[in-house]
Amino acid sequence: MTHGRMLAVHDISCVGRCSLTTALPIISSLGIECSVLPTAVLSTHTGGFKGFTYRDLTEDIVPIKEHWKSLGLTYDAFYTGFLGSFEQIDLVGSLIEGLSNERTTVYVDPVMGDNGNLYTVFDSDFPKGMRRLCEKADVLMPNLTELCFMLDMEYKSGPYTWDYIDSVLKAAEVFGLKKIVITGVSFEAGKVGAVFKDYESCEKGQVMRDVIEGYYHGTGDVFGSALVGALESGICLKDSVRLAVDFTVKSIIRTYESGADVRYGVDFELGLGEYVRYVDALKKGIGLHDVSSHLEISLASGLAAKIWSEGYKDIIPKEQIEYMVDKFQSSDAIQRAIDDGYVYCLIRAGDLDIGYLGYHMEADRMFLSKLYVDGEHRGMGVASKCFQLLKDRCREKGLHKIYLTVKRDNYRAINAYKANGFVIIDQADTPIGNGFEMNDYILEASF
Ligand code: PXL
């Protein structure tokens, strides 16, 4: 379901960026109408501030629901998070039943604890109540602690094996879910992320990133909101998880770098623009359009001039950029390469040309000669999508390797290639005329 009306059911912790104060801005940023049902109002969240106020709004839930029913309102999605009591869990459960329609998706984040412990505000019976709500969920987003408490499994700290995670995913089938995303999973020291499974298609996977030391409050809600927003925008589970992990990690890094008091939550606001662009590009879909006409060749060449002059100005002298663009990226140069058997493609997000690439099929592997994405559209997984598409083209020809060259001090590009499975296999220094030389690594990915 894309862009229906959603209801976010969480408390409002007025200060400290969690629950409704993260769900509302993150989900709204995607153009999704997000109504709210505040279950309590707190002056701050409960994780680290002393003396916070707490006004319970349980008794308002039924009258609010009745009013909405009288208006004929139904919701296409519910997103529930922190709930304070058994009574709230049951009232929210019946609110979901009373205000659903035939398209409704129910997202439940069973906020209860972390690192093997329940939050101190909950007693040991609470997971039983939360389990009842999870049985109404289509998409569940627990961490391992919450899952273990609800499934009566012993909590073990990581790193985990896939066998263990598989056993947990299997045990979670009792909830009758469509999808699950488990956060805070680690398969090796220094890495942490999320695993996901679609119980209908049986697709499962993981998205892991480097651990950032420290405890950052509210990251579960930032992650959950970004995930719900992406899924509700029609993005597939794998991409939604990747998007939510990266949005959360970047928010943590920003907070870490600013040295801010972590009780106030993570700095997600500055990442919203990128998040929206990323969702938008994935929604439109990244495709490769083979270049053949003069017009398409000049479009690729025009993009080259823009991308090179903006993107490489810090690592390549201006005169060398001009020389290289003219020698390798002009319309004539592209036409000559095509005549020599190269394939050039415009990279399209929907109907927008956001970059281009050029490759040559050799006997045993693909040589990827160029892959350039316009700066405005970087960091949205465009290169990863292109690699998926290029790998498909290789497999069609029975090839299972792609190699490329990259300037040795272009660290951003090297890291992006490594994240896509490339490893450095060699290096090359190639004179290109006019006294210039290319000092490259050769990277290769096998698949
Ligand atoms: O989802 C985190 C959260 C939400 N609401 C309140 C909380 C917390 C976590 O501590 O205290 C009130």
Coordinates of C-alpha atoms and ligand atoms in Angstrom, one line a residue:
M1 CA 0.0 0.0 0.0
T2 CA 1.5 3.4 -0.9
H3 CA 0.6 6.7 0.7
G4 CA -2.6 5.9 2.5
R5 CA -3.5 7.3 5.8
M6 CA -1.4 6.1 8.7
L7 CA -1.9 6.2 12.5
A8 CA 1.2 6.3 14.7
V9 CA 0.4 5.1 18.2
H10 CA 3.1 6.0 20.7
D11 CA 3.6 8.2 23.7
I12 CA 4.8 11.8 23.3
S13 CA 8.1 12.2 25.1
C14 CA 8.2 16.0 24.7
V15 CA 12.0 16.1 24.9
G16 CA 14.5 13.5 23.8
R17 CA 13.7 12.6 20.2
C18 CA 11.8 9.2 20.4
S19 CA 8.4 7.8 19.9
L20 CA 6.0 10.4 18.3
T21 CA 8.6 13.1 18.0
T22 CA 10.5 10.9 15.6
A23 CA 7.7 9.0 13.9
L24 CA 5.8 12.0 12.8
P25 CA 8.6 14.0 11.1
I26 CA 10.2 11.0 9.5
I27 CA 7.0 9.5 8.1
S28 CA 5.6 12.9 7.1
S29 CA 8.8 13.8 5.2
L30 CA 7.8 11.1 2.6
G31 CA 4.5 12.8 2.0
I32 CA 2.5 10.2 4.0
E33 CA -0.4 11.5 6.0
C34 CA 0.5 10.5 9.6
S35 CA -2.2 10.9 12.2
V36 CA -1.2 10.4 15.8
L37 CA -2.7 8.7 18.9
P38 CA -0.6 9.8 21.9
T39 CA -0.9 7.2 24.6
A40 CA 0.9 9.3 27.3
V41 CA 2.6 12.7 27.6
L42 CA 6.0 12.7 29.3
S43 CA 8.2 15.8 29.9
T44 CA 11.1 13.6 28.7
H45 CA 11.5 10.0 27.9
T46 CA 12.4 7.6 30.7
G47 CA 15.9 6.7 29.6
G48 CA 18.3 8.9 31.5
F49 CA 16.4 12.1 32.7
K50 CA 15.4 12.3 36.4
G51 CA 12.1 13.6 37.6
F52 CA 10.1 13.4 34.3
T53 CA 6.4 13.9 34.4
Y54 CA 4.0 11.3 33.1
R55 CA 0.4 11.8 32.1
D56 CA -1.3 8.6 31.1
L57 CA -3.9 9.0 28.3
T58 CA -5.3 5.5 28.4
E59 CA -8.8 6.7 29.2
D60 CA -8.8 8.8 26.1
I61 CA -8.2 5.9 23.7
V62 CA -11.9 4.7 23.6
P63 CA -13.5 8.1 23.2
I64 CA -11.0 9.0 20.5
K65 CA -11.6 5.7 18.7
E66 CA -15.4 6.3 18.9
H67 CA -15.1 9.8 17.5
W68 CA -13.0 8.5 14.6
K69 CA -15.6 5.7 14.0
S70 CA -18.4 8.3 13.9
L71 CA -16.4 10.1 11.2
G72 CA -16.1 6.9 9.2
L73 CA -12.3 7.0 9.4
T74 CA -10.2 3.9 8.8
Y75 CA -6.4 3.6 8.5
D76 CA -4.3 2.0 5.8
A77 CA -1.5 1.5 8.3
F78 CA -0.9 1.4 12.0
Y79 CA 2.5 1.9 13.6
T80 CA 2.7 1.1 17.3
G81 CA 5.6 1.6 19.6
F82 CA 6.1 2.1 23.3
L83 CA 2.9 1.2 25.2
G84 CA 2.8 1.6 29.0
S85 CA 0.4 -1.1 30.3
F86 CA -1.6 -4.2 29.6
E87 CA -4.7 -2.1 29.4
Q88 CA -3.1 0.1 26.7
I89 CA -2.0 -3.0 24.7
D90 CA -5.6 -4.4 24.7
L91 CA -7.2 -1.0 23.9
V92 CA -4.8 -0.5 21.0
G93 CA -5.4 -4.0 19.8
S94 CA -9.2 -3.4 19.6
L95 CA -8.6 0.1 18.1
I96 CA -6.7 -1.6 15.3
E97 CA -9.5 -4.0 14.8
G98 CA -12.1 -1.3 14.8
L99 CA -10.4 1.1 12.4
S100 CA -8.8 -1.2 9.9
N101 CA -9.9 -1.6 6.3
E102 CA -9.2 -4.4 3.8
R103 CA -5.8 -2.9 2.8
T104 CA -4.5 -2.2 6.3
T105 CA -0.9 -3.0 7.3
V106 CA -0.1 -3.3 11.0
Y107 CA 3.5 -2.4 12.0
V108 CA 4.4 -3.2 15.6
D109 CA 7.6 -2.3 17.3
P110 CA 7.3 -4.1 20.7
V111 CA 9.4 -1.6 22.6
M112 CA 10.2 -3.3 25.9
G113 CA 14.0 -3.6 26.4
D114 CA 17.5 -4.0 25.1
N115 CA 20.7 -5.9 25.8
G116 CA 18.9 -8.8 27.5
N117 CA 17.0 -6.7 29.9
L118 CA 13.5 -5.2 30.1
Y119 CA 13.3 -1.5 30.6
T120 CA 12.8 -0.9 34.3
V121 CA 9.3 0.5 33.8
F122 CA 8.1 -3.0 32.7
D123 CA 7.5 -6.1 34.9
S124 CA 8.3 -9.6 33.8
D125 CA 4.7 -10.3 32.7
F126 CA 4.6 -7.4 30.2
P127 CA 6.0 -9.4 27.2
K128 CA 3.0 -11.7 27.4
G129 CA 0.7 -8.8 26.8
M130 CA 2.9 -7.4 24.0
R131 CA 2.9 -10.8 22.4
R132 CA -0.9 -10.5 22.0
L133 CA -0.4 -7.3 20.0
C134 CA 2.3 -8.8 17.9
E135 CA -0.1 -11.5 16.8
K136 CA -2.1 -8.8 15.1
A137 CA 1.0 -7.4 13.3
D138 CA 1.9 -7.8 9.6
V139 CA 5.4 -6.4 10.1
L140 CA 7.2 -6.8 13.4
M141 CA 10.4 -4.9 14.3
P142 CA 11.7 -6.2 17.6
N143 CA 15.3 -6.4 18.8
L144 CA 16.5 -9.8 20.0
T145 CA 15.9 -9.0 23.6
E146 CA 12.2 -8.3 23.0
L147 CA 11.8 -11.3 20.8
C148 CA 13.4 -13.6 23.3
F149 CA 11.2 -12.3 26.1
M150 CA 8.1 -12.8 24.1
L151 CA 9.1 -16.3 22.8
D152 CA 10.3 -17.4 26.2
M153 CA 13.8 -18.0 24.8
E154 CA 17.0 -17.4 26.7
Y155 CA 18.7 -14.2 25.6
K156 CA 22.3 -14.7 24.4
S157 CA 24.6 -11.9 23.6
G158 CA 26.2 -11.8 20.1
P159 CA 28.0 -12.4 17.8
Y160 CA 25.5 -14.9 16.5
T161 CA 25.5 -17.6 13.8
W162 CA 23.0 -17.7 11.0
D163 CA 21.8 -21.0 12.4
Y164 CA 20.9 -19.4 15.7
I165 CA 19.2 -16.4 13.9
D166 CA 17.3 -18.9 11.7
S167 CA 16.0 -20.7 14.8
V168 CA 14.8 -17.4 16.1
L169 CA 13.1 -16.5 12.8
K170 CA 11.5 -19.9 12.8
A171 CA 10.3 -19.5 16.4
A172 CA 8.8 -16.1 15.5
E173 CA 6.5 -17.8 13.0
V174 CA 4.0 -18.2 15.9
F175 CA 3.1 -14.6 15.5
G176 CA 1.7 -15.2 12.0
L177 CA 3.6 -12.3 10.5
K178 CA 4.2 -11.3 6.9
K179 CA 7.6 -9.8 7.6
I180 CA 10.0 -9.4 10.5
V181 CA 13.0 -7.1 10.9
I182 CA 15.2 -7.9 13.9
T183 CA 17.5 -5.1 15.0
G184 CA 20.7 -5.1 17.0
V185 CA 22.0 -8.3 15.4
S186 CA 25.7 -9.0 15.1
F187 CA 27.5 -11.8 13.3
E188 CA 31.0 -10.6 13.9
A189 CA 32.8 -8.3 16.4
G190 CA 32.7 -4.7 15.3
K191 CA 29.6 -5.1 13.1
V192 CA 26.0 -4.7 13.9
G193 CA 22.8 -4.3 12.0
A194 CA 19.4 -5.8 11.1
V195 CA 18.3 -9.1 9.7
F196 CA 15.0 -9.5 7.9
K197 CA 12.7 -12.2 6.6
D198 CA 9.7 -12.1 4.4
Y199 CA 7.6 -15.1 5.5
E200 CA 5.6 -15.1 2.3
S201 CA 8.4 -15.1 -0.2
C202 CA 11.0 -16.7 2.3
E203 CA 13.5 -14.0 1.2
K204 CA 15.8 -13.2 4.1
G205 CA 19.0 -11.2 4.5
Q206 CA 21.1 -8.9 6.6
V207 CA 22.3 -5.3 6.5
M208 CA 25.5 -4.8 8.7
R209 CA 27.5 -1.7 9.4
D210 CA 30.4 -0.8 11.7
V211 CA 29.6 -0.5 15.4
I212 CA 29.7 3.0 16.8
E213 CA 30.6 2.8 20.5
G214 CA 28.2 4.2 23.0
Y215 CA 24.4 4.0 23.7
Y216 CA 22.3 6.3 21.6
H217 CA 18.8 6.9 22.8
G218 CA 15.8 6.6 20.5
T219 CA 17.6 4.9 17.7
G220 CA 15.0 2.1 17.7
D221 CA 12.3 4.6 16.9
V222 CA 14.3 6.4 14.3
F223 CA 15.0 3.0 12.6
G224 CA 11.4 1.9 13.0
S225 CA 10.0 5.1 11.6
A226 CA 12.4 5.1 8.6
L227 CA 11.5 1.5 7.9
V228 CA 7.8 2.0 8.1
G229 CA 8.0 5.1 5.9
A230 CA 10.0 3.3 3.2
L231 CA 7.8 0.2 3.3
E232 CA 4.6 2.3 3.1
S233 CA 6.2 4.1 0.1
G234 CA 6.2 0.7 -1.7
I235 CA 10.0 0.1 -1.3
C236 CA 10.9 -3.6 -1.1
L237 CA 11.8 -5.1 2.3
K238 CA 15.6 -5.4 1.6
D239 CA 16.0 -1.8 0.3
S240 CA 13.8 -0.5 3.1
V241 CA 15.9 -2.2 5.7
R242 CA 19.1 -0.8 4.1
L243 CA 17.6 2.6 4.0
A244 CA 16.5 2.5 7.6
V245 CA 19.9 1.2 8.8
D246 CA 21.8 3.8 6.9
F247 CA 19.5 6.6 8.0
T248 CA 20.0 5.5 11.6
V249 CA 23.7 5.0 11.4
K250 CA 24.2 8.4 9.7
S251 CA 22.1 10.0 12.5
I252 CA 24.3 8.4 15.1
I253 CA 27.5 9.5 13.4
R254 CA 26.3 13.1 13.2
T255 CA 25.4 12.9 16.9
Y256 CA 28.7 11.3 17.8
E257 CA 30.7 13.9 15.9
S258 CA 28.9 16.8 17.4
G259 CA 29.5 15.5 20.9
A260 CA 25.9 16.2 21.9
D261 CA 24.3 14.8 25.1
V262 CA 23.0 11.5 23.8
R263 CA 19.9 11.6 26.1
Y264 CA 18.5 14.1 23.7
G265 CA 18.4 11.5 21.0
V266 CA 20.1 11.3 17.6
D267 CA 20.4 14.1 15.1
F268 CA 18.2 12.6 12.3
E269 CA 16.8 15.9 11.0
L270 CA 19.7 16.7 8.8
G271 CA 19.4 13.3 7.1
L272 CA 15.8 13.7 6.1
G273 CA 16.5 15.4 2.8
E274 CA 18.7 12.5 1.7
Y275 CA 16.3 9.9 3.0
V276 CA 13.5 11.4 0.9
R277 CA 15.6 11.5 -2.2
Y278 CA 16.7 8.0 -1.7
V279 CA 13.1 6.7 -1.2
D280 CA 12.1 8.7 -4.2
A281 CA 14.8 7.2 -6.5
L282 CA 14.0 3.7 -5.3
K283 CA 10.3 4.3 -5.9
K284 CA 11.0 5.4 -9.5
G285 CA 13.4 2.5 -9.9
I286 CA 16.9 2.6 -11.3
G287 CA 17.3 1.3 -14.8
L288 CA 19.9 1.2 -17.5
H289 CA 19.1 2.6 -20.9
D290 CA 21.5 1.6 -23.7
V291 CA 22.9 4.6 -25.5
S292 CA 22.7 4.5 -29.3
S293 CA 21.5 7.7 -30.9
H294 CA 23.5 10.9 -31.2
L295 CA 21.2 12.6 -28.8
E296 CA 21.8 9.9 -26.1
I297 CA 25.5 10.1 -26.7
S298 CA 25.5 13.8 -26.2
L299 CA 23.3 13.4 -23.0
A300 CA 26.0 11.0 -21.6
S301 CA 28.7 13.4 -22.6
G302 CA 26.9 16.3 -21.0
L303 CA 26.5 14.4 -17.8
A304 CA 30.2 13.6 -17.9
A305 CA 31.2 17.2 -18.1
K306 CA 28.9 18.1 -15.1
I307 CA 29.9 15.1 -13.0
W308 CA 33.6 15.4 -13.6
S309 CA 33.8 19.2 -13.1
E310 CA 31.7 19.1 -9.8
G311 CA 32.8 15.7 -8.4
Y312 CA 36.5 15.5 -9.1
K313 CA 37.6 19.1 -8.5
D314 CA 39.1 18.2 -5.1
I315 CA 41.2 15.3 -6.3
I316 CA 42.1 16.1 -9.9
P317 CA 43.6 19.4 -11.1
K318 CA 41.2 21.5 -13.3
E319 CA 43.4 21.3 -16.5
Q320 CA 43.6 17.5 -16.1
I321 CA 39.8 17.2 -15.7
E322 CA 39.3 19.3 -18.9
Y323 CA 41.8 17.2 -20.7
M324 CA 40.3 13.9 -19.6
V325 CA 36.7 14.9 -20.2
D326 CA 37.7 16.0 -23.7
K327 CA 39.8 12.9 -24.4
F328 CA 37.6 10.2 -22.8
Q329 CA 34.1 11.6 -22.4
S330 CA 33.3 13.8 -25.4
S331 CA 30.6 12.7 -27.8
D332 CA 33.3 11.7 -30.3
A333 CA 35.2 9.7 -27.7
I334 CA 32.0 7.9 -26.6
Q335 CA 31.1 7.2 -30.3
R336 CA 34.5 5.7 -30.9
A337 CA 34.3 3.5 -27.8
I338 CA 30.8 2.2 -29.0
D339 CA 32.3 1.5 -32.4
D340 CA 35.1 -0.5 -30.6
G341 CA 32.5 -2.7 -28.9
Y342 CA 31.8 -0.8 -25.7
V343 CA 28.3 -0.5 -24.4
Y344 CA 27.2 2.9 -22.9
C345 CA 24.2 3.2 -20.7
L346 CA 22.4 6.2 -19.2
I347 CA 21.5 5.5 -15.6
R348 CA 17.8 6.4 -15.1
A349 CA 15.8 6.9 -11.9
G350 CA 12.3 6.8 -13.4
D351 CA 12.6 9.2 -16.3
L352 CA 15.5 11.2 -14.9
D353 CA 19.0 10.7 -16.3
I354 CA 21.2 10.6 -13.2
G355 CA 24.5 9.2 -14.5
Y356 CA 26.0 6.9 -17.1
L357 CA 28.3 3.9 -17.4
G358 CA 30.3 2.2 -20.1
Y359 CA 31.5 -1.4 -20.2
H360 CA 33.2 -3.9 -22.4
M361 CA 32.5 -7.7 -22.3
E362 CA 35.8 -9.5 -22.5
A363 CA 36.3 -13.3 -22.9
D364 CA 36.1 -14.1 -19.1
R365 CA 34.9 -10.9 -17.4
M366 CA 33.3 -7.5 -17.8
F367 CA 35.5 -4.4 -17.8
L368 CA 33.5 -1.6 -16.3
S369 CA 35.2 1.4 -17.9
K370 CA 33.0 4.1 -16.4
L371 CA 30.3 4.5 -13.8
Y372 CA 29.4 8.0 -12.9
V373 CA 26.5 9.2 -10.8
D374 CA 25.5 12.9 -10.5
G375 CA 26.5 14.2 -7.1
E376 CA 22.9 15.1 -6.2
H377 CA 21.9 11.4 -6.5
R378 CA 24.8 9.8 -4.7
G379 CA 24.5 7.8 -1.5
M380 CA 21.1 6.5 -2.6
G381 CA 22.3 3.0 -3.5
V382 CA 22.4 3.9 -7.2
A383 CA 25.8 2.2 -7.8
S384 CA 24.6 -0.9 -5.9
K385 CA 21.6 -1.1 -8.2
C386 CA 23.8 -0.7 -11.3
F387 CA 26.0 -3.5 -10.1
Q388 CA 23.0 -5.8 -9.7
L389 CA 21.9 -4.9 -13.3
L390 CA 25.5 -5.3 -14.6
K391 CA 25.8 -8.7 -12.9
D392 CA 22.6 -9.8 -14.6
R393 CA 24.1 -8.8 -17.9
C394 CA 27.3 -10.7 -17.1
R395 CA 25.3 -13.8 -16.1
E396 CA 23.4 -13.8 -19.3
K397 CA 26.7 -14.2 -21.1
G398 CA 28.0 -16.8 -18.6
L399 CA 30.5 -14.4 -17.0
H400 CA 30.9 -14.0 -13.2
K401 CA 33.5 -11.3 -12.7
I402 CA 33.5 -7.5 -13.2
Y403 CA 36.7 -5.4 -13.0
L404 CA 37.4 -1.7 -13.0
T405 CA 40.1 0.9 -12.4
V406 CA 39.8 3.6 -9.8
K407 CA 42.1 6.5 -8.9
R408 CA 44.2 5.4 -5.9
D409 CA 43.3 8.4 -3.7
N410 CA 39.6 8.4 -4.6
Y411 CA 38.8 6.9 -1.2
R412 CA 35.0 7.5 -1.4
A413 CA 34.7 5.5 -4.7
I414 CA 37.1 2.8 -3.4
N415 CA 34.9 2.3 -0.3
A416 CA 31.7 2.3 -2.4
Y417 CA 33.2 -0.4 -4.7
K418 CA 34.4 -2.4 -1.6
A419 CA 30.9 -2.2 -0.1
N420 CA 29.7 -3.8 -3.4
G421 CA 32.0 -6.8 -3.1
F422 CA 35.1 -5.5 -5.0
V423 CA 38.6 -6.2 -3.8
I424 CA 41.9 -4.6 -4.9
I425 CA 43.7 -7.1 -7.1
D426 CA 46.4 -4.9 -8.7
Q427 CA 47.5 -1.4 -9.5
A428 CA 48.4 0.4 -12.7
D429 CA 50.1 3.7 -13.7
T430 CA 49.1 4.8 -17.2
P431 CA 50.4 7.9 -19.0
I432 CA 47.5 9.5 -20.8
G433 CA 49.4 12.2 -22.7
N434 CA 50.1 15.9 -22.1
G435 CA 52.3 14.9 -19.1
F436 CA 49.3 13.5 -17.2
E437 CA 49.3 10.0 -15.6
M438 CA 46.5 7.9 -14.2
N439 CA 47.5 6.2 -10.9
D440 CA 44.8 3.5 -10.4
Y441 CA 44.0 0.5 -8.4
I442 CA 42.4 -2.4 -10.3
L443 CA 39.4 -3.8 -8.4
E444 CA 37.5 -7.0 -9.2
A445 CA 34.2 -8.5 -7.9
S446 CA 33.4 -12.2 -8.4
F447 CA 29.8 -13.4 -8.1
Ligands
PXL1 O1 10.8 3.9 22.2 C1 11.6 4.5 23.1 C2 10.8 5.1 24.2 C3 9.6 5.7 24.0 N1 8.9 6.3 24.9 C4 9.3 6.4 26.2 C5 10.5 5.8 26.5 C6 11.3 5.2 25.5 C7 12.6 4.6 25.9 O2 13.1 4.7 26.9 O3 11.0 6.0 27.7 C8 8.5 7.1 27.2

